[in-house]
């Protein structure tokens, strides 16, 4: 068996951006943007930082992104061949697929029983996490910088001192009395 070629950084980046955009679509960054399909007018996973999160060593997937992007492109070539779809050779094969075909391929890869399902599901989960929780940023930093996912979800801004306080009870009433030994900061004594 021959050595596995190292993925080209641009190919890897655009392939992973196209995957993240398939999971949570966003608006194109420019008219010639090929990785972002542009099926939505709002920011999506890529603008929310999916690549930054995927590349964070804490995720445990960063080291595997090269092989995953290569595999995704190989699956795209096979998928296009199966359906007789032409692929633009100027972009990576997965990026060359129309959005609907990207979705269909990702559905296959994440389906129960697919031998590579766990890797594709991890990529999908991290793409969602970048948008839903800004897991690659501190919450205060994300809010201060206008993180698109947290803004779209209406995530509350902290008080002027950077702390979050919620003066209204979520159920409209206090569910339990404060313990008498609770400190002023809310910690148990």
PDB file of C-alpha atoms in Angstrom:
ATOM      1  CA  UNK A   1       0.000   0.000   0.000  1.00  0.00           C
ATOM      2  CA  UNK A   2       1.377   3.420  -0.969  1.00  0.00           C
ATOM      3  CA  UNK A   3       1.769   6.415   1.279  1.00  0.00           C
ATOM      4  CA  UNK A   4      -1.280   8.589   1.798  1.00  0.00           C
ATOM      5  CA  UNK A   5      -0.837  12.002   0.196  1.00  0.00           C
ATOM      6  CA  UNK A   6      -1.000  14.977   2.494  1.00  0.00           C
ATOM      7  CA  UNK A   7      -4.146  17.026   1.911  1.00  0.00           C
ATOM      8  CA  UNK A   8      -3.743  20.471   0.421  1.00  0.00           C
ATOM      9  CA  UNK A   9      -4.709  23.065   3.056  1.00  0.00           C
ATOM     10  CA  UNK A  10      -6.977  24.990   0.661  1.00  0.00           C
ATOM     11  CA  UNK A  11      -8.682  21.787  -0.473  1.00  0.00           C
ATOM     12  CA  UNK A  12      -9.123  20.634   3.110  1.00  0.00           C
ATOM     13  CA  UNK A  13     -10.480  24.003   4.239  1.00  0.00           C
ATOM     14  CA  UNK A  14     -12.977  24.431   1.415  1.00  0.00           C
ATOM     15  CA  UNK A  15     -14.103  20.798   1.710  1.00  0.00           C
ATOM     16  CA  UNK A  16     -14.715  21.111   5.456  1.00  0.00           C
ATOM     17  CA  UNK A  17     -16.415  24.478   4.968  1.00  0.00           C
ATOM     18  CA  UNK A  18     -18.747  22.892   2.415  1.00  0.00           C
ATOM     19  CA  UNK A  19     -19.490  20.060   4.853  1.00  0.00           C
ATOM     20  CA  UNK A  20     -20.225  22.488   7.726  1.00  0.00           C
ATOM     21  CA  UNK A  21     -22.387  24.591   5.385  1.00  0.00           C
ATOM     22  CA  UNK A  22     -24.321  21.463   4.443  1.00  0.00           C
ATOM     23  CA  UNK A  23     -25.062  20.817   8.114  1.00  0.00           C
ATOM     24  CA  UNK A  24     -26.012  24.409   8.956  1.00  0.00           C
ATOM     25  CA  UNK A  25     -26.235  26.524   5.776  1.00  0.00           C
ATOM     26  CA  UNK A  26     -25.293  30.160   5.648  1.00  0.00           C
ATOM     27  CA  UNK A  27     -25.060  33.124   3.352  1.00  0.00           C
ATOM     28  CA  UNK A  28     -22.266  33.258   0.761  1.00  0.00           C
ATOM     29  CA  UNK A  29     -19.287  35.378   1.738  1.00  0.00           C
ATOM     30  CA  UNK A  30     -18.955  36.624  -1.840  1.00  0.00           C
ATOM     31  CA  UNK A  31     -20.641  35.857  -5.171  1.00  0.00           C
ATOM     32  CA  UNK A  32     -17.783  33.522  -6.192  1.00  0.00           C
ATOM     33  CA  UNK A  33     -17.808  31.565  -2.901  1.00  0.00           C
ATOM     34  CA  UNK A  34     -18.074  27.893  -3.855  1.00  0.00           C
ATOM     35  CA  UNK A  35     -17.765  26.262  -0.417  1.00  0.00           C
ATOM     36  CA  UNK A  36     -20.846  28.062   0.903  1.00  0.00           C
ATOM     37  CA  UNK A  37     -23.845  27.019  -1.169  1.00  0.00           C
ATOM     38  CA  UNK A  38     -25.796  30.164  -0.311  1.00  0.00           C
ATOM     39  CA  UNK A  39     -29.137  28.484   0.327  1.00  0.00           C
ATOM     40  CA  UNK A  40     -29.776  30.727   3.327  1.00  0.00           C
ATOM     41  CA  UNK A  41     -29.670  34.481   3.894  1.00  0.00           C
ATOM     42  CA  UNK A  42     -28.475  34.191   7.500  1.00  0.00           C
ATOM     43  CA  UNK A  43     -25.052  33.290   8.875  1.00  0.00           C
ATOM     44  CA  UNK A  44     -24.388  29.568   9.186  1.00  0.00           C
ATOM     45  CA  UNK A  45     -21.868  27.171  10.693  1.00  0.00           C
ATOM     46  CA  UNK A  46     -18.877  28.518   8.766  1.00  0.00           C
ATOM     47  CA  UNK A  47     -19.420  32.135   9.784  1.00  0.00           C
ATOM     48  CA  UNK A  48     -20.010  30.953  13.359  1.00  0.00           C
ATOM     49  CA  UNK A  49     -16.538  29.394  13.456  1.00  0.00           C
ATOM     50  CA  UNK A  50     -16.985  25.721  12.549  1.00  0.00           C
ATOM     51  CA  UNK A  51     -13.444  25.448  11.156  1.00  0.00           C
ATOM     52  CA  UNK A  52     -11.944  27.105  14.209  1.00  0.00           C
ATOM     53  CA  UNK A  53     -13.770  24.634  16.446  1.00  0.00           C
ATOM     54  CA  UNK A  54     -12.884  21.607  14.294  1.00  0.00           C
ATOM     55  CA  UNK A  55      -9.210  22.619  14.330  1.00  0.00           C
ATOM     56  CA  UNK A  56      -9.131  23.040  18.105  1.00  0.00           C
ATOM     57  CA  UNK A  57      -7.079  20.153  19.546  1.00  0.00           C
ATOM     58  CA  UNK A  58      -9.568  19.866  22.417  1.00  0.00           C
ATOM     59  CA  UNK A  59     -12.170  18.412  20.036  1.00  0.00           C
ATOM     60  CA  UNK A  60     -10.089  15.316  19.401  1.00  0.00           C
ATOM     61  CA  UNK A  61     -10.841  15.480  15.659  1.00  0.00           C
ATOM     62  CA  UNK A  62      -8.259  18.034  14.528  1.00  0.00           C
ATOM     63  CA  UNK A  63      -5.613  15.439  13.654  1.00  0.00           C
ATOM     64  CA  UNK A  64      -8.107  13.509  11.516  1.00  0.00           C
ATOM     65  CA  UNK A  65      -9.414  16.405   9.455  1.00  0.00           C
ATOM     66  CA  UNK A  66      -7.000  15.780   6.564  1.00  0.00           C
ATOM     67  CA  UNK A  67      -8.006  12.137   6.102  1.00  0.00           C
ATOM     68  CA  UNK A  68     -11.699  13.013   6.621  1.00  0.00           C
ATOM     69  CA  UNK A  69     -11.606  15.719   3.952  1.00  0.00           C
ATOM     70  CA  UNK A  70      -9.835  13.323   1.565  1.00  0.00           C
ATOM     71  CA  UNK A  71     -12.432  10.627   2.280  1.00  0.00           C
ATOM     72  CA  UNK A  72     -15.280  13.100   1.798  1.00  0.00           C
ATOM     73  CA  UNK A  73     -13.909  14.081  -1.604  1.00  0.00           C
ATOM     74  CA  UNK A  74     -13.484  10.424  -2.552  1.00  0.00           C
ATOM     75  CA  UNK A  75     -17.107   9.787  -1.554  1.00  0.00           C
ATOM     76  CA  UNK A  76     -18.152  12.805  -3.648  1.00  0.00           C
ATOM     77  CA  UNK A  77     -16.349  11.410  -6.709  1.00  0.00           C
ATOM     78  CA  UNK A  78     -18.041   8.022  -6.233  1.00  0.00           C
ATOM     79  CA  UNK A  79     -21.440   9.673  -5.668  1.00  0.00           C
ATOM     80  CA  UNK A  80     -21.083  11.853  -8.775  1.00  0.00           C
ATOM     81  CA  UNK A  81     -19.991   8.835 -10.821  1.00  0.00           C
ATOM     82  CA  UNK A  82     -22.966   6.815  -9.608  1.00  0.00           C
ATOM     83  CA  UNK A  83     -25.394   9.555 -10.668  1.00  0.00           C
ATOM     84  CA  UNK A  84     -23.512  10.664 -13.776  1.00  0.00           C
ATOM     85  CA  UNK A  85     -22.938  14.160 -12.393  1.00  0.00           C
ATOM     86  CA  UNK A  86     -20.144  16.254 -13.885  1.00  0.00           C
ATOM     87  CA  UNK A  87     -17.706  17.718 -11.352  1.00  0.00           C
ATOM     88  CA  UNK A  88     -15.916  21.032 -11.812  1.00  0.00           C
ATOM     89  CA  UNK A  89     -12.238  20.136 -11.508  1.00  0.00           C
ATOM     90  CA  UNK A  90     -11.410  23.667 -10.328  1.00  0.00           C
ATOM     91  CA  UNK A  91     -12.728  22.929  -6.846  1.00  0.00           C
ATOM     92  CA  UNK A  92     -12.643  19.884  -4.559  1.00  0.00           C
ATOM     93  CA  UNK A  93     -15.204  17.223  -5.542  1.00  0.00           C
ATOM     94  CA  UNK A  94     -17.482  17.729  -2.514  1.00  0.00           C
ATOM     95  CA  UNK A  95     -17.467  21.497  -3.089  1.00  0.00           C
ATOM     96  CA  UNK A  96     -18.388  20.876  -6.746  1.00  0.00           C
ATOM     97  CA  UNK A  97     -21.629  19.136  -5.764  1.00  0.00           C
ATOM     98  CA  UNK A  98     -24.861  21.136  -5.701  1.00  0.00           C
ATOM     99  CA  UNK A  99     -26.296  21.683  -2.233  1.00  0.00           C
ATOM    100  CA  UNK A 100     -28.999  19.029  -2.685  1.00  0.00           C
ATOM    101  CA  UNK A 101     -26.369  16.464  -3.669  1.00  0.00           C
ATOM    102  CA  UNK A 102     -24.172  17.451  -0.717  1.00  0.00           C
ATOM    103  CA  UNK A 103     -27.153  16.835   1.569  1.00  0.00           C
ATOM    104  CA  UNK A 104     -27.896  13.466  -0.039  1.00  0.00           C
ATOM    105  CA  UNK A 105     -24.281  12.354   0.327  1.00  0.00           C
ATOM    106  CA  UNK A 106     -24.050  13.505   3.957  1.00  0.00           C
ATOM    107  CA  UNK A 107     -27.295  11.652   4.682  1.00  0.00           C
ATOM    108  CA  UNK A 108     -25.672   8.467   3.344  1.00  0.00           C
ATOM    109  CA  UNK A 109     -22.488   8.996   5.342  1.00  0.00           C
ATOM    110  CA  UNK A 110     -24.306   9.661   8.616  1.00  0.00           C
ATOM    111  CA  UNK A 111     -26.869   6.886   8.199  1.00  0.00           C
ATOM    112  CA  UNK A 112     -26.959   4.089  10.771  1.00  0.00           C
ATOM    113  CA  UNK A 113     -24.820   1.218   9.587  1.00  0.00           C
ATOM    114  CA  UNK A 114     -22.440   3.265   7.434  1.00  0.00           C
ATOM    115  CA  UNK A 115     -18.921   2.096   8.388  1.00  0.00           C
ATOM    116  CA  UNK A 116     -17.631   5.678   8.725  1.00  0.00           C
ATOM    117  CA  UNK A 117     -20.739   7.069  10.408  1.00  0.00           C
ATOM    118  CA  UNK A 118     -19.069   8.069  13.680  1.00  0.00           C
ATOM    119  CA  UNK A 119     -16.543  10.357  11.966  1.00  0.00           C
ATOM    120  CA  UNK A 120     -19.171  12.149   9.895  1.00  0.00           C
ATOM    121  CA  UNK A 121     -21.517  12.504  12.860  1.00  0.00           C
ATOM    122  CA  UNK A 122     -18.689  14.078  14.888  1.00  0.00           C
ATOM    123  CA  UNK A 123     -18.057  16.623  12.127  1.00  0.00           C
ATOM    124  CA  UNK A 124     -21.778  17.385  11.979  1.00  0.00           C
ATOM    125  CA  UNK A 125     -22.015  17.775  15.761  1.00  0.00           C
ATOM    126  CA  UNK A 126     -19.062  20.155  15.908  1.00  0.00           C
ATOM    127  CA  UNK A 127     -20.513  22.177  13.009  1.00  0.00           C
ATOM    128  CA  UNK A 128     -23.700  22.595  15.037  1.00  0.00           C
ATOM    129  CA  UNK A 129     -21.812  23.332  18.251  1.00  0.00           C
ATOM    130  CA  UNK A 130     -19.904  26.179  16.606  1.00  0.00           C
ATOM    131  CA  UNK A 131     -23.221  27.838  15.824  1.00  0.00           C
ATOM    132  CA  UNK A 132     -25.332  26.864  18.838  1.00  0.00           C
ATOM    133  CA  UNK A 133     -22.830  27.353  21.642  1.00  0.00           C
ATOM    134  CA  UNK A 134     -19.686  28.991  20.212  1.00  0.00           C
ATOM    135  CA  UNK A 135     -17.797  26.173  21.922  1.00  0.00           C
ATOM    136  CA  UNK A 136     -14.471  27.489  20.603  1.00  0.00           C
ATOM    137  CA  UNK A 137     -14.881  30.864  22.337  1.00  0.00           C
ATOM    138  CA  UNK A 138     -15.618  32.120  25.806  1.00  0.00           C
ATOM    139  CA  UNK A 139     -19.293  33.036  25.972  1.00  0.00           C
ATOM    140  CA  UNK A 140     -18.508  36.627  26.949  1.00  0.00           C
ATOM    141  CA  UNK A 141     -16.103  37.011  24.015  1.00  0.00           C
ATOM    142  CA  UNK A 142     -18.606  35.460  21.616  1.00  0.00           C
ATOM    143  CA  UNK A 143     -21.393  37.801  22.732  1.00  0.00           C
ATOM    144  CA  UNK A 144     -19.114  40.870  22.673  1.00  0.00           C
ATOM    145  CA  UNK A 145     -17.983  40.054  19.129  1.00  0.00           C
ATOM    146  CA  UNK A 146     -21.516  39.450  17.840  1.00  0.00           C
ATOM    147  CA  UNK A 147     -21.345  35.672  17.382  1.00  0.00           C
ATOM    148  CA  UNK A 148     -24.045  34.973  14.779  1.00  0.00           C
ATOM    149  CA  UNK A 149     -25.463  31.810  16.343  1.00  0.00           C
ATOM    150  CA  UNK A 150     -25.783  33.209  19.840  1.00  0.00           C
ATOM    151  CA  UNK A 151     -27.252  36.444  18.487  1.00  0.00           C
ATOM    152  CA  UNK A 152     -29.767  34.604  16.317  1.00  0.00           C
ATOM    153  CA  UNK A 153     -30.860  32.496  19.292  1.00  0.00           C
ATOM    154  CA  UNK A 154     -31.281  35.605  21.432  1.00  0.00           C
ATOM    155  CA  UNK A 155     -28.644  34.584  23.986  1.00  0.00           C
ATOM    156  CA  UNK A 156     -28.757  37.076  26.864  1.00  0.00           C
ATOM    157  CA  UNK A 157     -25.948  39.580  27.257  1.00  0.00           C
ATOM    158  CA  UNK A 158     -24.123  39.678  30.588  1.00  0.00           C
ATOM    159  CA  UNK A 159     -24.519  42.494  33.068  1.00  0.00           C
ATOM    160  CA  UNK A 160     -22.009  45.371  32.869  1.00  0.00           C
ATOM    161  CA  UNK A 161     -19.577  43.484  35.127  1.00  0.00           C
ATOM    162  CA  UNK A 162     -19.495  40.519  32.704  1.00  0.00           C
ATOM    163  CA  UNK A 163     -21.633  38.220  34.865  1.00  0.00           C
ATOM    164  CA  UNK A 164     -24.982  36.759  33.907  1.00  0.00           C
ATOM    165  CA  UNK A 165     -27.786  37.233  36.372  1.00  0.00           C
ATOM    166  CA  UNK A 166     -31.365  36.248  35.817  1.00  0.00           C
ATOM    167  CA  UNK A 167     -33.678  38.252  38.066  1.00  0.00           C
ATOM    168  CA  UNK A 168     -36.809  36.551  36.729  1.00  0.00           C
ATOM    169  CA  UNK A 169     -37.476  32.930  37.541  1.00  0.00           C
ATOM    170  CA  UNK A 170     -37.759  30.760  34.449  1.00  0.00           C
ATOM    171  CA  UNK A 171     -40.994  29.172  35.681  1.00  0.00           C
ATOM    172  CA  UNK A 172     -42.411  32.508  36.804  1.00  0.00           C
ATOM    173  CA  UNK A 173     -41.927  31.619  40.451  1.00  0.00           C
ATOM    174  CA  UNK A 174     -39.123  30.739  42.825  1.00  0.00           C
ATOM    175  CA  UNK A 175     -38.784  26.966  42.992  1.00  0.00           C
ATOM    176  CA  UNK A 176     -36.801  26.819  46.242  1.00  0.00           C
ATOM    177  CA  UNK A 177     -35.752  29.187  48.976  1.00  0.00           C
ATOM    178  CA  UNK A 178     -32.119  30.276  49.042  1.00  0.00           C
ATOM    179  CA  UNK A 179     -30.105  28.303  51.606  1.00  0.00           C
ATOM    180  CA  UNK A 180     -29.291  30.563  54.594  1.00  0.00           C
ATOM    181  CA  UNK A 181     -25.526  29.861  54.256  1.00  0.00           C
ATOM    182  CA  UNK A 182     -25.336  30.894  50.592  1.00  0.00           C
ATOM    183  CA  UNK A 183     -22.702  33.575  50.039  1.00  0.00           C
ATOM    184  CA  UNK A 184     -23.389  36.894  48.323  1.00  0.00           C
ATOM    185  CA  UNK A 185     -21.858  35.489  45.110  1.00  0.00           C
ATOM    186  CA  UNK A 186     -24.350  32.588  45.135  1.00  0.00           C
ATOM    187  CA  UNK A 187     -21.930  29.912  46.276  1.00  0.00           C
ATOM    188  CA  UNK A 188     -22.716  27.453  49.063  1.00  0.00           C
ATOM    189  CA  UNK A 189     -20.873  28.312  52.275  1.00  0.00           C
TER     190      UNK A 189
END
